[in-house]
Amino acid sequence: MIHIDLNSDLGESFGPWSMGDDTSMLSIVTSANIACGFHAGDPAGILSVIRQAARLGVSVGAHVGYRDLVGFGRRNMDPNSEELIGDVIYQIGALQGLARAAGTTVRYVKPHGALYNTIAHDARQAADVIEAIKAIDPTLVLMALSGAAIVEQARAAGLRVVREVFADRAYNANGSLVSRRLPGAVIHEPNIVAARMLRLVKEGRITAIDGTDIELEAQSICVHGDTPAAVSIARAVRDALVGNGVELQSFNDG
């Protein structure tokens, strides 16, 4: 049976400002990328989400990002290596402490936003993130963009890597994500997203924004939790996959 992981970015609310429906998403996904306080999230809210994930058996990952609360971690930054390594270690360590208090563990690391996109092609920042993960816990899995150079860079450094695709994001013909500044970068129709992901899982192909087909290999699918139709999209993807014989399973359970 074909199986794949379904993940979402959670724990991004801050005090009274709510971001996404974490409770509903946790009933759908198999892995949760949980904010670590640098791009979003506050300790009490993060702990609450981790406790819910633990109760439901959802795998917990550290969603590390640039120190950028105002920009939601989506602004490009260029910290030096000492700063970036320290920031990533700090964030993973904070989430590990909260996870321990919630009776679970951090199983993987998925960089967020601008950091995620930067390390896909920036070998220096990628090396810093890899070094940070290895320094705090070399058994942690790195989740990275399918087809990006960091996949082989991290594997060569000794990390296990899981490749992911984005259910609700448009792709360029070279396999990169279409910039959020451009029209059509985010796909909001649940049925369209579900059909794209079913084809991706079954055929290893997806249609790029210019209409060409590209090949992508992935062990995980991400549905963003902060879009208006997030829960509907996640349910549609899950239903389409399960209804066509695909088993949803965390990559940590395989």
PDB file of C-alpha atoms in Angstrom:
ATOM      1  CA  MET A   1       0.000   0.000   0.000  1.00  0.00           C
ATOM      2  CA  ILE A   2       1.192   3.508  -0.809  1.00  0.00           C
ATOM      3  CA  HIS A   3       1.569   5.665   2.290  1.00  0.00           C
ATOM      4  CA  ILE A   4       2.445   9.298   2.879  1.00  0.00           C
ATOM      5  CA  ASP A   5       2.629  11.813   5.717  1.00  0.00           C
ATOM      6  CA  LEU A   6       0.327  14.841   5.915  1.00  0.00           C
ATOM      7  CA  ASN A   7       1.706  17.835   7.843  1.00  0.00           C
ATOM      8  CA  SER A   8       0.622  21.355   8.781  1.00  0.00           C
ATOM      9  CA  ASP A   9       2.112  24.442  10.465  1.00  0.00           C
ATOM     10  CA  LEU A  10       0.494  24.864  13.873  1.00  0.00           C
ATOM     11  CA  GLY A  11       0.963  26.701  17.182  1.00  0.00           C
ATOM     12  CA  GLU A  12       1.169  30.072  15.431  1.00  0.00           C
ATOM     13  CA  SER A  13      -1.387  31.985  17.498  1.00  0.00           C
ATOM     14  CA  PHE A  14      -0.030  34.712  19.777  1.00  0.00           C
ATOM     15  CA  GLY A  15      -1.875  35.659  22.951  1.00  0.00           C
ATOM     16  CA  PRO A  16      -5.389  36.801  21.963  1.00  0.00           C
ATOM     17  CA  TRP A  17      -4.527  36.782  18.238  1.00  0.00           C
ATOM     18  CA  SER A  18      -5.709  33.504  16.755  1.00  0.00           C
ATOM     19  CA  MET A  19      -4.006  31.936  13.737  1.00  0.00           C
ATOM     20  CA  GLY A  20      -5.665  28.909  12.173  1.00  0.00           C
ATOM     21  CA  ASP A  21      -7.808  26.115  13.613  1.00  0.00           C
ATOM     22  CA  ASP A  22      -5.190  23.910  15.265  1.00  0.00           C
ATOM     23  CA  THR A  23      -7.696  21.574  16.915  1.00  0.00           C
ATOM     24  CA  SER A  24      -9.382  20.700  13.635  1.00  0.00           C
ATOM     25  CA  MET A  25      -6.090  20.334  11.782  1.00  0.00           C
ATOM     26  CA  LEU A  26      -4.745  17.952  14.425  1.00  0.00           C
ATOM     27  CA  SER A  27      -7.667  15.630  13.720  1.00  0.00           C
ATOM     28  CA  ILE A  28      -6.602  15.455  10.060  1.00  0.00           C
ATOM     29  CA  VAL A  29      -2.789  15.523   9.824  1.00  0.00           C
ATOM     30  CA  THR A  30      -0.209  12.960  10.907  1.00  0.00           C
ATOM     31  CA  SER A  31       2.605  15.433  11.671  1.00  0.00           C
ATOM     32  CA  ALA A  32       2.502  18.916  13.218  1.00  0.00           C
ATOM     33  CA  ASN A  33       5.158  21.558  12.522  1.00  0.00           C
ATOM     34  CA  ILE A  34       4.896  23.600  15.702  1.00  0.00           C
ATOM     35  CA  ALA A  35       6.093  27.207  15.927  1.00  0.00           C
ATOM     36  CA  CYS A  36       8.951  27.846  18.333  1.00  0.00           C
ATOM     37  CA  GLY A  37       8.294  31.492  19.209  1.00  0.00           C
ATOM     38  CA  PHE A  38      10.580  33.246  16.742  1.00  0.00           C
ATOM     39  CA  HIS A  39       8.201  33.734  13.791  1.00  0.00           C
ATOM     40  CA  ALA A  40       4.969  33.035  15.727  1.00  0.00           C
ATOM     41  CA  GLY A  41       3.523  31.426  18.845  1.00  0.00           C
ATOM     42  CA  ASP A  42       3.712  31.975  22.582  1.00  0.00           C
ATOM     43  CA  PRO A  43       4.782  29.366  25.175  1.00  0.00           C
ATOM     44  CA  ALA A  44       1.328  28.713  26.665  1.00  0.00           C
ATOM     45  CA  GLY A  45      -0.296  28.323  23.268  1.00  0.00           C
ATOM     46  CA  ILE A  46       2.523  26.160  21.945  1.00  0.00           C
ATOM     47  CA  LEU A  47       2.278  23.878  24.983  1.00  0.00           C
ATOM     48  CA  SER A  48      -1.468  23.522  24.498  1.00  0.00           C
ATOM     49  CA  VAL A  49      -1.033  22.469  20.860  1.00  0.00           C
ATOM     50  CA  ILE A  50       1.693  19.971  21.738  1.00  0.00           C
ATOM     51  CA  ARG A  51      -0.553  18.424  24.399  1.00  0.00           C
ATOM     52  CA  GLN A  52      -3.325  18.016  21.833  1.00  0.00           C
ATOM     53  CA  ALA A  53      -0.879  16.450  19.364  1.00  0.00           C
ATOM     54  CA  ALA A  54       0.349  14.048  22.039  1.00  0.00           C
ATOM     55  CA  ARG A  55      -3.205  12.939  22.872  1.00  0.00           C
ATOM     56  CA  LEU A  56      -3.956  12.266  19.216  1.00  0.00           C
ATOM     57  CA  GLY A  57      -0.669  10.526  18.424  1.00  0.00           C
ATOM     58  CA  VAL A  58       0.393  13.232  15.953  1.00  0.00           C
ATOM     59  CA  SER A  59       4.152  13.479  15.404  1.00  0.00           C
ATOM     60  CA  VAL A  60       5.680  16.767  16.657  1.00  0.00           C
ATOM     61  CA  GLY A  61       8.273  18.772  14.732  1.00  0.00           C
ATOM     62  CA  ALA A  62      10.106  22.024  15.474  1.00  0.00           C
ATOM     63  CA  HIS A  63       9.086  24.742  13.007  1.00  0.00           C
ATOM     64  CA  VAL A  64      12.160  26.951  13.362  1.00  0.00           C
ATOM     65  CA  GLY A  65      12.433  30.331  11.665  1.00  0.00           C
ATOM     66  CA  TYR A  66      14.156  33.669  11.524  1.00  0.00           C
ATOM     67  CA  ARG A  67      13.743  35.997  14.532  1.00  0.00           C
ATOM     68  CA  ASP A  68      10.901  37.867  12.831  1.00  0.00           C
ATOM     69  CA  LEU A  69       7.578  38.078  14.692  1.00  0.00           C
ATOM     70  CA  VAL A  70       6.494  41.219  12.842  1.00  0.00           C
ATOM     71  CA  GLY A  71       7.083  39.679   9.426  1.00  0.00           C
ATOM     72  CA  PHE A  72       5.812  36.212  10.400  1.00  0.00           C
ATOM     73  CA  GLY A  73       9.191  34.834   9.425  1.00  0.00           C
ATOM     74  CA  ARG A  74       8.605  35.538   5.762  1.00  0.00           C
ATOM     75  CA  ARG A  75      11.164  38.330   5.322  1.00  0.00           C
ATOM     76  CA  ASN A  76      14.570  37.426   3.908  1.00  0.00           C
ATOM     77  CA  MET A  77      17.384  37.760   6.436  1.00  0.00           C
ATOM     78  CA  ASP A  78      21.097  37.111   6.461  1.00  0.00           C
ATOM     79  CA  PRO A  79      22.235  36.300  10.018  1.00  0.00           C
ATOM     80  CA  ASN A  80      25.839  35.225  10.368  1.00  0.00           C
ATOM     81  CA  SER A  81      26.580  31.581  11.062  1.00  0.00           C
ATOM     82  CA  GLU A  82      27.053  32.013  14.801  1.00  0.00           C
ATOM     83  CA  GLU A  83      23.669  33.750  15.104  1.00  0.00           C
ATOM     84  CA  LEU A  84      21.766  31.298  12.918  1.00  0.00           C
ATOM     85  CA  ILE A  85      23.197  28.193  14.568  1.00  0.00           C
ATOM     86  CA  GLY A  86      22.404  29.600  18.002  1.00  0.00           C
ATOM     87  CA  ASP A  87      18.889  30.618  16.999  1.00  0.00           C
ATOM     88  CA  VAL A  88      18.043  27.195  15.592  1.00  0.00           C
ATOM     89  CA  ILE A  89      19.457  25.356  18.613  1.00  0.00           C
ATOM     90  CA  TYR A  90      17.540  27.705  20.930  1.00  0.00           C
ATOM     91  CA  GLN A  91      14.237  27.109  19.177  1.00  0.00           C
ATOM     92  CA  ILE A  92      14.588  23.325  19.035  1.00  0.00           C
ATOM     93  CA  GLY A  93      15.613  23.269  22.690  1.00  0.00           C
ATOM     94  CA  ALA A  94      12.602  25.346  23.727  1.00  0.00           C
ATOM     95  CA  LEU A  95      10.221  23.036  21.884  1.00  0.00           C
ATOM     96  CA  GLN A  96      11.915  19.958  23.322  1.00  0.00           C
ATOM     97  CA  GLY A  97      11.273  21.293  26.831  1.00  0.00           C
ATOM     98  CA  LEU A  98       7.615  21.978  26.119  1.00  0.00           C
ATOM     99  CA  ALA A  99       7.211  18.598  24.430  1.00  0.00           C
ATOM    100  CA  ARG A 100       8.713  16.831  27.430  1.00  0.00           C
ATOM    101  CA  ALA A 101       6.235  18.605  29.702  1.00  0.00           C
ATOM    102  CA  ALA A 102       3.431  17.461  27.386  1.00  0.00           C
ATOM    103  CA  GLY A 103       4.556  13.839  27.494  1.00  0.00           C
ATOM    104  CA  THR A 104       5.910  13.606  23.966  1.00  0.00           C
ATOM    105  CA  THR A 105       9.108  14.320  22.010  1.00  0.00           C
ATOM    106  CA  VAL A 106      10.269  16.428  19.086  1.00  0.00           C
ATOM    107  CA  ARG A 107      10.877  14.060  16.186  1.00  0.00           C
ATOM    108  CA  TYR A 108      11.906  16.336  13.328  1.00  0.00           C
ATOM    109  CA  VAL A 109      12.753  19.890  12.233  1.00  0.00           C
ATOM    110  CA  LYS A 110      11.058  21.861   9.464  1.00  0.00           C
ATOM    111  CA  PRO A 111      12.380  25.376   8.850  1.00  0.00           C
ATOM    112  CA  HIS A 112       9.713  28.025   8.268  1.00  0.00           C
ATOM    113  CA  GLY A 113       9.016  30.639   5.642  1.00  0.00           C
ATOM    114  CA  ALA A 114      11.961  32.672   4.399  1.00  0.00           C
ATOM    115  CA  LEU A 115      14.468  30.450   6.200  1.00  0.00           C
ATOM    116  CA  TYR A 116      12.996  27.366   4.497  1.00  0.00           C
ATOM    117  CA  ASN A 117      13.191  28.991   1.066  1.00  0.00           C
ATOM    118  CA  THR A 118      16.669  30.403   1.642  1.00  0.00           C
ATOM    119  CA  ILE A 119      18.306  27.152   2.748  1.00  0.00           C
ATOM    120  CA  ALA A 120      16.836  25.386  -0.264  1.00  0.00           C
ATOM    121  CA  HIS A 121      19.528  27.119  -2.361  1.00  0.00           C
ATOM    122  CA  ASP A 122      21.893  28.944   0.059  1.00  0.00           C
ATOM    123  CA  ALA A 123      24.560  26.395   0.989  1.00  0.00           C
ATOM    124  CA  ARG A 124      25.982  28.470   3.849  1.00  0.00           C
ATOM    125  CA  GLN A 125      22.714  28.993   5.708  1.00  0.00           C
ATOM    126  CA  ALA A 126      21.769  25.394   4.941  1.00  0.00           C
ATOM    127  CA  ALA A 127      25.035  24.227   6.524  1.00  0.00           C
ATOM    128  CA  ASP A 128      24.277  26.319   9.614  1.00  0.00           C
ATOM    129  CA  VAL A 129      20.840  24.755  10.064  1.00  0.00           C
ATOM    130  CA  ILE A 130      22.305  21.285   9.544  1.00  0.00           C
ATOM    131  CA  GLU A 131      25.069  21.972  12.067  1.00  0.00           C
ATOM    132  CA  ALA A 132      22.539  23.223  14.623  1.00  0.00           C
ATOM    133  CA  ILE A 133      20.387  20.109  14.284  1.00  0.00           C
ATOM    134  CA  LYS A 134      23.389  17.823  14.605  1.00  0.00           C
ATOM    135  CA  ALA A 135      24.605  19.747  17.649  1.00  0.00           C
ATOM    136  CA  ILE A 136      21.383  19.395  19.631  1.00  0.00           C
ATOM    137  CA  ASP A 137      20.140  16.000  18.391  1.00  0.00           C
ATOM    138  CA  PRO A 138      21.525  14.283  15.275  1.00  0.00           C
ATOM    139  CA  THR A 139      18.631  11.792  15.290  1.00  0.00           C
ATOM    140  CA  LEU A 140      16.168  14.539  14.346  1.00  0.00           C
ATOM    141  CA  VAL A 141      14.809  14.311  10.814  1.00  0.00           C
ATOM    142  CA  LEU A 142      15.075  17.360   8.541  1.00  0.00           C
ATOM    143  CA  MET A 143      12.013  18.128   6.435  1.00  0.00           C
ATOM    144  CA  ALA A 144      13.007  19.933   3.238  1.00  0.00           C
ATOM    145  CA  LEU A 145      11.646  20.990  -0.135  1.00  0.00           C
ATOM    146  CA  SER A 146      11.588  18.142  -2.630  1.00  0.00           C
ATOM    147  CA  GLY A 147      14.217  18.664  -5.315  1.00  0.00           C
ATOM    148  CA  ALA A 148      16.176  21.312  -3.385  1.00  0.00           C
ATOM    149  CA  ALA A 149      19.966  21.123  -3.063  1.00  0.00           C
ATOM    150  CA  ILE A 150      19.748  20.988   0.738  1.00  0.00           C
ATOM    151  CA  VAL A 151      18.327  17.457   0.548  1.00  0.00           C
ATOM    152  CA  GLU A 152      21.622  15.958  -0.603  1.00  0.00           C
ATOM    153  CA  GLN A 153      23.665  18.446   1.452  1.00  0.00           C
ATOM    154  CA  ALA A 154      21.948  17.306   4.660  1.00  0.00           C
ATOM    155  CA  ARG A 155      22.187  13.625   3.769  1.00  0.00           C
ATOM    156  CA  ALA A 156      25.898  14.003   3.080  1.00  0.00           C
ATOM    157  CA  ALA A 157      26.234  15.514   6.570  1.00  0.00           C
ATOM    158  CA  GLY A 158      24.576  12.465   8.105  1.00  0.00           C
ATOM    159  CA  LEU A 159      21.002  13.665   8.655  1.00  0.00           C
ATOM    160  CA  ARG A 160      17.921  11.735   7.651  1.00  0.00           C
ATOM    161  CA  VAL A 161      15.875  13.899   5.276  1.00  0.00           C
ATOM    162  CA  VAL A 162      12.185  13.769   4.385  1.00  0.00           C
ATOM    163  CA  ARG A 163      11.191  15.504   1.165  1.00  0.00           C
ATOM    164  CA  GLU A 164       7.916  17.399   1.108  1.00  0.00           C
ATOM    165  CA  VAL A 165       5.577  19.044  -1.355  1.00  0.00           C
ATOM    166  CA  PHE A 166       3.037  21.785  -0.693  1.00  0.00           C
ATOM    167  CA  ALA A 167      -0.587  20.948  -1.395  1.00  0.00           C
ATOM    168  CA  ASP A 168      -1.824  24.522  -1.619  1.00  0.00           C
ATOM    169  CA  ARG A 169       1.146  26.240  -3.254  1.00  0.00           C
ATOM    170  CA  ALA A 170       1.870  26.716  -6.954  1.00  0.00           C
ATOM    171  CA  TYR A 171       5.179  25.515  -8.357  1.00  0.00           C
ATOM    172  CA  ASN A 172       7.522  26.973 -10.951  1.00  0.00           C
ATOM    173  CA  ALA A 173       8.786  24.756 -13.754  1.00  0.00           C
ATOM    174  CA  ASN A 174      12.136  24.361 -11.964  1.00  0.00           C
ATOM    175  CA  GLY A 175      10.474  22.861  -8.878  1.00  0.00           C
ATOM    176  CA  SER A 176      10.654  26.001  -6.722  1.00  0.00           C
ATOM    177  CA  LEU A 177       7.609  27.563  -5.095  1.00  0.00           C
ATOM    178  CA  VAL A 178       5.932  30.506  -6.798  1.00  0.00           C
ATOM    179  CA  SER A 179       6.542  33.663  -4.757  1.00  0.00           C
ATOM    180  CA  ARG A 180       3.630  34.644  -2.528  1.00  0.00           C
ATOM    181  CA  ARG A 181       3.920  38.125  -4.038  1.00  0.00           C
ATOM    182  CA  LEU A 182       2.647  36.765  -7.359  1.00  0.00           C
ATOM    183  CA  PRO A 183      -0.968  35.972  -8.295  1.00  0.00           C
ATOM    184  CA  GLY A 184      -1.854  32.299  -8.155  1.00  0.00           C
ATOM    185  CA  ALA A 185       0.868  31.446  -5.637  1.00  0.00           C
ATOM    186  CA  VAL A 186      -1.642  29.958  -3.187  1.00  0.00           C
ATOM    187  CA  ILE A 187      -4.383  27.599  -4.365  1.00  0.00           C
ATOM    188  CA  HIS A 188      -7.605  27.950  -2.374  1.00  0.00           C
ATOM    189  CA  GLU A 189      -9.998  25.439  -4.012  1.00  0.00           C
ATOM    190  CA  PRO A 190     -10.094  22.192  -1.956  1.00  0.00           C
ATOM    191  CA  ASN A 191     -11.068  19.941  -4.869  1.00  0.00           C
ATOM    192  CA  ILE A 192      -8.285  21.252  -7.092  1.00  0.00           C
ATOM    193  CA  VAL A 193      -5.718  20.851  -4.333  1.00  0.00           C
ATOM    194  CA  ALA A 194      -6.920  17.324  -3.540  1.00  0.00           C
ATOM    195  CA  ALA A 195      -6.734  16.238  -7.175  1.00  0.00           C
ATOM    196  CA  ARG A 196      -3.214  17.646  -7.518  1.00  0.00           C
ATOM    197  CA  MET A 197      -2.007  15.762  -4.469  1.00  0.00           C
ATOM    198  CA  LEU A 198      -3.618  12.488  -5.483  1.00  0.00           C
ATOM    199  CA  ARG A 199      -1.856  12.709  -8.833  1.00  0.00           C
ATOM    200  CA  LEU A 200       1.400  13.615  -7.097  1.00  0.00           C
ATOM    201  CA  VAL A 201       1.223  10.570  -4.843  1.00  0.00           C
ATOM    202  CA  LYS A 202       0.119   8.183  -7.598  1.00  0.00           C
ATOM    203  CA  GLU A 203       2.251   9.472 -10.484  1.00  0.00           C
ATOM    204  CA  GLY A 204       4.999  11.610  -8.911  1.00  0.00           C
ATOM    205  CA  ARG A 205       3.974  14.561 -11.082  1.00  0.00           C
ATOM    206  CA  ILE A 206       2.418  17.978 -10.592  1.00  0.00           C
ATOM    207  CA  THR A 207       1.452  20.720 -13.031  1.00  0.00           C
ATOM    208  CA  ALA A 208       3.568  23.878 -12.704  1.00  0.00           C
ATOM    209  CA  ILE A 209       2.102  27.359 -12.958  1.00  0.00           C
ATOM    210  CA  ASP A 210       3.151  27.605 -16.630  1.00  0.00           C
ATOM    211  CA  GLY A 211       1.227  24.430 -17.476  1.00  0.00           C
ATOM    212  CA  THR A 212       4.197  22.088 -17.765  1.00  0.00           C
ATOM    213  CA  ASP A 213       4.412  18.863 -15.789  1.00  0.00           C
ATOM    214  CA  ILE A 214       7.282  18.419 -13.327  1.00  0.00           C
ATOM    215  CA  GLU A 215       8.388  15.358 -11.395  1.00  0.00           C
ATOM    216  CA  LEU A 216       8.582  15.544  -7.608  1.00  0.00           C
ATOM    217  CA  GLU A 217       9.256  12.793  -5.090  1.00  0.00           C
ATOM    218  CA  ALA A 218       7.916  13.291  -1.585  1.00  0.00           C
ATOM    219  CA  GLN A 219       7.316  11.503   1.687  1.00  0.00           C
ATOM    220  CA  SER A 220       5.177  14.286   3.152  1.00  0.00           C
ATOM    221  CA  ILE A 221       2.513  16.745   1.998  1.00  0.00           C
ATOM    222  CA  CYS A 222       2.089  20.117   3.695  1.00  0.00           C
ATOM    223  CA  VAL A 223      -1.229  21.933   3.999  1.00  0.00           C
ATOM    224  CA  HIS A 224      -0.789  25.416   5.441  1.00  0.00           C
ATOM    225  CA  GLY A 225      -2.851  26.025   8.570  1.00  0.00           C
ATOM    226  CA  ASP A 226      -3.136  29.821   8.236  1.00  0.00           C
ATOM    227  CA  THR A 227      -5.263  30.134   5.093  1.00  0.00           C
ATOM    228  CA  PRO A 228      -9.054  30.662   5.246  1.00  0.00           C
ATOM    229  CA  ALA A 229      -9.820  27.286   3.626  1.00  0.00           C
ATOM    230  CA  ALA A 230      -7.062  25.366   5.426  1.00  0.00           C
ATOM    231  CA  VAL A 231      -9.258  22.831   7.214  1.00  0.00           C
ATOM    232  CA  SER A 232     -11.441  22.220   4.147  1.00  0.00           C
ATOM    233  CA  ILE A 233      -8.351  21.743   1.979  1.00  0.00           C
ATOM    234  CA  ALA A 234      -6.736  19.370   4.467  1.00  0.00           C
ATOM    235  CA  ARG A 235      -9.918  17.280   4.720  1.00  0.00           C
ATOM    236  CA  ALA A 236     -10.294  17.175   0.944  1.00  0.00           C
ATOM    237  CA  VAL A 237      -6.693  16.009   0.524  1.00  0.00           C
ATOM    238  CA  ARG A 238      -7.070  13.383   3.244  1.00  0.00           C
ATOM    239  CA  ASP A 239     -10.375  12.099   1.836  1.00  0.00           C
ATOM    240  CA  ALA A 240      -9.021  11.928  -1.721  1.00  0.00           C
ATOM    241  CA  LEU A 241      -5.925  10.016  -0.663  1.00  0.00           C
ATOM    242  CA  VAL A 242      -7.620   7.593   1.715  1.00  0.00           C
ATOM    243  CA  GLY A 243     -10.490   7.067  -0.710  1.00  0.00           C
ATOM    244  CA  ASN A 244      -8.012   5.994  -3.368  1.00  0.00           C
ATOM    245  CA  GLY A 245      -6.074   3.496  -1.299  1.00  0.00           C
ATOM    246  CA  VAL A 246      -3.335   5.732   0.115  1.00  0.00           C
ATOM    247  CA  GLU A 247      -2.490   5.260   3.787  1.00  0.00           C
ATOM    248  CA  LEU A 248      -1.753   8.382   5.826  1.00  0.00           C
ATOM    249  CA  GLN A 249       1.139   7.716   8.167  1.00  0.00           C
ATOM    250  CA  SER A 250       3.828   9.818   9.804  1.00  0.00           C
ATOM    251  CA  PHE A 251       7.265   9.231   8.328  1.00  0.00           C
ATOM    252  CA  ASN A 252       8.399   8.610  11.893  1.00  0.00           C
ATOM    253  CA  ASP A 253       6.139   5.546  12.063  1.00  0.00           C
ATOM    254  CA  GLY A 254       7.519   3.850   8.971  1.00  0.00           C
TER     255      GLY A 254
END
